[in-house]
Structures are given as C-alpha cells and as structure tokens.
C-alpha cells in the first residue's frame, strides 16, 4: 500500500499547457503502457484532453466551477462536484470551464482490454472488495486505514487485497475506486 498527500506530490504540466497532473499511481509503475492509472489534475483553461486510445476514463470534479465536457456527437456532459463520470479516452473531448474558473478533478484510467474501474463516494465505514487494485482519496473528515490516519487531500493506493476504511468523525466523505480485471488477466 502506498500513501500520498496531494500537497506534497510532484506536478507535471500538460503538453497543451491547459493544466497539470499529480500522478497518484500507475500499474505497472513508470510506464506509458499502463493497465490502470490514478491522478489528480488541475484544469487551468479551456482545452482538449489528451487522447488515450484503448483507455476508459472516470473523472470526478473535486474543486472549482463546473466543467463542461464536449465530445461532439458522442456526448455533452456537465461535471458536478463529487459525481463520477465515465467516458472513452480515445474520444476527442474539450473541457470548458464555467466562468473561466480553474477546476481540480480525480481521474482513473483503465486499459479497456484488461480492466475496469468504478469510482464511488463513501460517507461511512466500509470494507473494500477483494480486488487487484484500488485507490482512495479523502474529501473530508478523518479516516483510519490500517494504522494510518487519512484526512482531506490524502489517500492511498494498493495492488491487491481487502481494506477497511473507518470513518472516525460523525461526517466525512472520500472517493474510492476498485479495479476489476477481465478474465485472462
């Protein structure tokens, strides 16, 4: 299990200059040919998302104004806070910021031929399913994961196993994603 705090993570600028990314995890590590990848991105201006052929994406707006995703005939969707949205990463998608305000989002990308991700919002203690990968990101409150205390802007990623996340306060929310693998992988 790897723990992270987005305030301490290295930042990579997008090729088109419209934002930046903090990579949470990538499996296998340090490869452009990932099976799955999680990141936090800041969208600084209107622009096109990078194309990822054969990859499915789940994006969740964390902060900032609403973001409109325009994929022409394929879809037109307005991202709302903490509501995951899935789409094919090979589609040409333009991100349009409301009122030009920067936005921050949580991203999970999976290679379509080997695995899939579901992103959910949790507001109570739960145990993850026995999967071969996952990531959690705390939005609010204090959460216990093993012997580690996680608070806002912190999280963890893992490659396998079940894990119990215990909410230590009356209220709190976190995003979590579990990776399921297709048969044969």
Tab-separated table of C-alpha atoms in Angstrom:
chain	number	residue	atom	x	y	z
A	1	UNK	CA	0.000	0.000	0.000
A	2	UNK	CA	1.257	3.475	-0.911
A	3	UNK	CA	0.062	6.605	0.908
A	4	UNK	CA	0.006	10.110	-0.593
A	5	UNK	CA	-0.767	13.744	0.178
A	6	UNK	CA	-1.525	15.837	-2.931
A	7	UNK	CA	0.089	18.891	-1.336
A	8	UNK	CA	3.443	17.036	-1.408
A	9	UNK	CA	3.232	15.348	-4.817
A	10	UNK	CA	5.290	16.354	-7.867
A	11	UNK	CA	3.411	18.246	-10.596
A	12	UNK	CA	3.633	17.586	-14.361
A	13	UNK	CA	2.409	20.195	-16.845
A	14	UNK	CA	0.107	19.102	-19.667
A	15	UNK	CA	1.512	19.110	-23.191
A	16	UNK	CA	-1.123	21.656	-24.291
A	17	UNK	CA	-0.455	23.963	-21.321
A	18	UNK	CA	-4.112	23.901	-20.189
A	19	UNK	CA	-3.450	22.177	-16.867
A	20	UNK	CA	-1.271	19.999	-14.681
A	21	UNK	CA	-1.335	16.494	-13.210
A	22	UNK	CA	-0.258	14.848	-9.976
A	23	UNK	CA	0.078	11.113	-10.580
A	24	UNK	CA	-1.160	9.042	-7.637
A	25	UNK	CA	-0.227	5.639	-9.023
A	26	UNK	CA	0.399	3.755	-12.230
A	27	UNK	CA	0.347	-0.040	-12.669
A	28	UNK	CA	2.672	-1.302	-13.849
A	29	UNK	CA	4.777	1.556	-12.425
A	30	UNK	CA	6.658	4.093	-14.559
A	31	UNK	CA	5.210	3.110	-17.916
A	32	UNK	CA	3.143	4.821	-20.600
A	33	UNK	CA	1.574	1.427	-21.362
A	34	UNK	CA	-0.248	1.248	-18.010
A	35	UNK	CA	-3.032	-1.179	-17.114
A	36	UNK	CA	-4.535	1.419	-14.788
A	37	UNK	CA	-3.566	4.830	-13.523
A	38	UNK	CA	-4.923	7.321	-10.965
A	39	UNK	CA	-4.199	11.047	-10.834
A	40	UNK	CA	-5.405	14.440	-9.654
A	41	UNK	CA	-5.488	17.100	-12.369
A	42	UNK	CA	-5.940	20.842	-12.358
A	43	UNK	CA	-7.677	22.266	-15.425
A	44	UNK	CA	-6.383	25.832	-15.749
A	45	UNK	CA	-8.045	26.847	-19.021
A	46	UNK	CA	-10.381	25.623	-21.747
A	47	UNK	CA	-8.785	22.985	-23.938
A	48	UNK	CA	-8.752	19.449	-25.281
A	49	UNK	CA	-7.980	16.379	-23.201
A	50	UNK	CA	-5.113	14.205	-24.394
A	51	UNK	CA	-6.249	11.187	-26.388
A	52	UNK	CA	-5.690	7.764	-24.810
A	53	UNK	CA	-6.607	5.083	-27.396
A	54	UNK	CA	-7.987	1.880	-25.840
A	55	UNK	CA	-8.424	3.542	-22.433
A	56	UNK	CA	-11.584	4.274	-20.440
A	57	UNK	CA	-11.654	7.252	-18.075
A	58	UNK	CA	-13.634	8.097	-14.951
A	59	UNK	CA	-13.404	11.756	-13.942
A	60	UNK	CA	-14.754	13.320	-10.752
A	61	UNK	CA	-14.816	17.076	-10.138
A	62	UNK	CA	-13.235	17.914	-6.769
A	63	UNK	CA	-12.963	21.718	-6.666
A	64	UNK	CA	-13.697	24.805	-8.724
A	65	UNK	CA	-16.563	25.684	-11.013
A	66	UNK	CA	-18.483	23.219	-13.153
A	67	UNK	CA	-16.659	21.779	-16.154
A	68	UNK	CA	-18.439	21.010	-19.425
A	69	UNK	CA	-17.094	18.050	-21.372
A	70	UNK	CA	-17.908	18.343	-25.071
A	71	UNK	CA	-17.253	15.289	-27.239
A	72	UNK	CA	-19.382	16.458	-30.175
A	73	UNK	CA	-21.866	13.789	-31.285
A	74	UNK	CA	-20.604	11.276	-28.659
A	75	UNK	CA	-21.672	13.219	-25.539
A	76	UNK	CA	-22.066	16.592	-23.852
A	77	UNK	CA	-21.825	16.442	-20.051
A	78	UNK	CA	-21.505	18.955	-17.206
A	79	UNK	CA	-19.303	17.717	-14.356
A	80	UNK	CA	-20.743	18.415	-10.915
A	81	UNK	CA	-18.831	18.127	-7.635
A	82	UNK	CA	-18.219	14.565	-6.414
A	83	UNK	CA	-20.244	12.900	-9.207
A	84	UNK	CA	-18.047	10.442	-11.172
A	85	UNK	CA	-18.477	10.390	-14.956
A	86	UNK	CA	-17.137	7.675	-17.316
A	87	UNK	CA	-16.161	8.054	-20.971
A	88	UNK	CA	-13.855	6.587	-23.617
A	89	UNK	CA	-10.384	8.116	-23.530
A	90	UNK	CA	-9.956	7.865	-27.291
A	91	UNK	CA	-12.732	10.376	-27.989
A	92	UNK	CA	-11.760	13.987	-28.746
A	93	UNK	CA	-13.065	15.841	-25.661
A	94	UNK	CA	-12.942	19.570	-24.981
A	95	UNK	CA	-13.112	20.819	-21.395
A	96	UNK	CA	-14.846	24.176	-20.935
A	97	UNK	CA	-14.551	25.879	-17.558
A	98	UNK	CA	-17.546	27.771	-16.166
A	99	UNK	CA	-16.692	31.447	-15.748
A	100	UNK	CA	-13.049	30.625	-16.562
A	101	UNK	CA	-12.505	29.276	-13.020
A	102	UNK	CA	-9.821	26.635	-12.532
A	103	UNK	CA	-11.049	23.178	-11.583
A	104	UNK	CA	-9.470	20.161	-9.918
A	105	UNK	CA	-10.506	16.595	-10.697
A	106	UNK	CA	-9.783	12.989	-9.725
A	107	UNK	CA	-9.060	10.667	-12.661
A	108	UNK	CA	-8.919	6.912	-13.055
A	109	UNK	CA	-7.827	5.497	-16.413
A	110	UNK	CA	-8.003	1.793	-17.280
A	111	UNK	CA	-6.846	-0.112	-20.331
A	112	UNK	CA	-10.144	-1.336	-21.799
A	113	UNK	CA	-8.824	-4.762	-22.863
A	114	UNK	CA	-7.660	-5.784	-19.363
A	115	UNK	CA	-9.510	-3.986	-16.537
A	116	UNK	CA	-12.240	-1.548	-15.491
A	117	UNK	CA	-12.757	0.933	-12.675
A	118	UNK	CA	-15.748	2.108	-10.723
A	119	UNK	CA	-15.490	5.288	-8.692
A	120	UNK	CA	-17.837	5.824	-5.756
A	121	UNK	CA	-18.304	8.330	-2.957
A	122	UNK	CA	-18.376	6.893	0.591
A	123	UNK	CA	-19.655	8.614	3.719
A	124	UNK	CA	-19.475	5.751	6.236
A	125	UNK	CA	-17.110	2.973	7.317
A	126	UNK	CA	-16.749	0.232	4.699
A	127	UNK	CA	-14.520	-2.632	3.579
A	128	UNK	CA	-13.283	-2.820	0.008
A	129	UNK	CA	-13.915	-5.913	-2.084
A	130	UNK	CA	-11.084	-8.362	-2.796
A	131	UNK	CA	-9.757	-6.764	-5.953
A	132	UNK	CA	-6.427	-6.431	-7.676
A	133	UNK	CA	-6.090	-2.705	-7.231
A	134	UNK	CA	-7.703	0.382	-5.853
A	135	UNK	CA	-7.291	3.919	-4.631
A	136	UNK	CA	-8.970	6.139	-2.021
A	137	UNK	CA	-8.873	9.933	-1.747
A	138	UNK	CA	-10.244	11.738	1.318
A	139	UNK	CA	-12.532	14.690	0.596
A	140	UNK	CA	-13.419	15.472	4.231
A	141	UNK	CA	-13.256	14.029	7.725
A	142	UNK	CA	-10.732	11.687	9.320
A	143	UNK	CA	-10.472	8.078	8.145
A	144	UNK	CA	-8.489	5.158	9.545
A	145	UNK	CA	-6.864	2.775	7.041
A	146	UNK	CA	-4.861	0.120	8.853
A	147	UNK	CA	-2.608	2.016	11.262
A	148	UNK	CA	-2.664	5.199	9.144
A	149	UNK	CA	-4.881	8.261	9.721
A	150	UNK	CA	-6.003	9.974	6.488
A	151	UNK	CA	-7.513	13.466	6.294
A	152	UNK	CA	-8.548	15.812	3.450
A	153	UNK	CA	-6.279	15.707	0.378
A	154	UNK	CA	-4.663	12.430	1.467
A	155	UNK	CA	-5.192	8.904	0.260
A	156	UNK	CA	-3.728	5.528	-0.563
A	157	UNK	CA	-3.407	3.092	-3.454
A	158	UNK	CA	-2.887	-0.667	-3.488
A	159	UNK	CA	-2.410	-3.538	-5.898
A	160	UNK	CA	-4.500	-6.183	-4.148
A	161	UNK	CA	-6.411	-7.238	-1.056
A	162	UNK	CA	-9.343	-6.022	1.016
A	163	UNK	CA	-9.073	-2.956	3.225
A	164	UNK	CA	-11.344	-1.415	5.862
A	165	UNK	CA	-11.727	2.365	5.901
A	166	UNK	CA	-13.171	3.515	9.204
A	167	UNK	CA	-14.727	6.983	9.466
A	168	UNK	CA	-13.554	8.452	12.792
A	169	UNK	CA	-15.853	11.512	12.851
A	170	UNK	CA	-19.632	11.929	12.612
A	171	UNK	CA	-19.264	13.080	8.997
A	172	UNK	CA	-16.762	12.651	6.213
A	173	UNK	CA	-16.532	11.658	2.564
A	174	UNK	CA	-13.986	10.021	0.342
A	175	UNK	CA	-13.696	8.827	-3.229
A	176	UNK	CA	-12.715	5.245	-3.796
A	177	UNK	CA	-12.116	3.186	-6.867
A	178	UNK	CA	-11.625	-0.529	-7.151
A	179	UNK	CA	-10.123	-2.152	-10.211
A	180	UNK	CA	-11.690	-5.307	-11.605
A	181	UNK	CA	-9.785	-7.360	-14.126
A	182	UNK	CA	-11.255	-9.029	-17.179
A	183	UNK	CA	-10.971	-12.826	-17.449
A	184	UNK	CA	-7.497	-13.919	-18.505
A	185	UNK	CA	-5.690	-11.022	-16.828
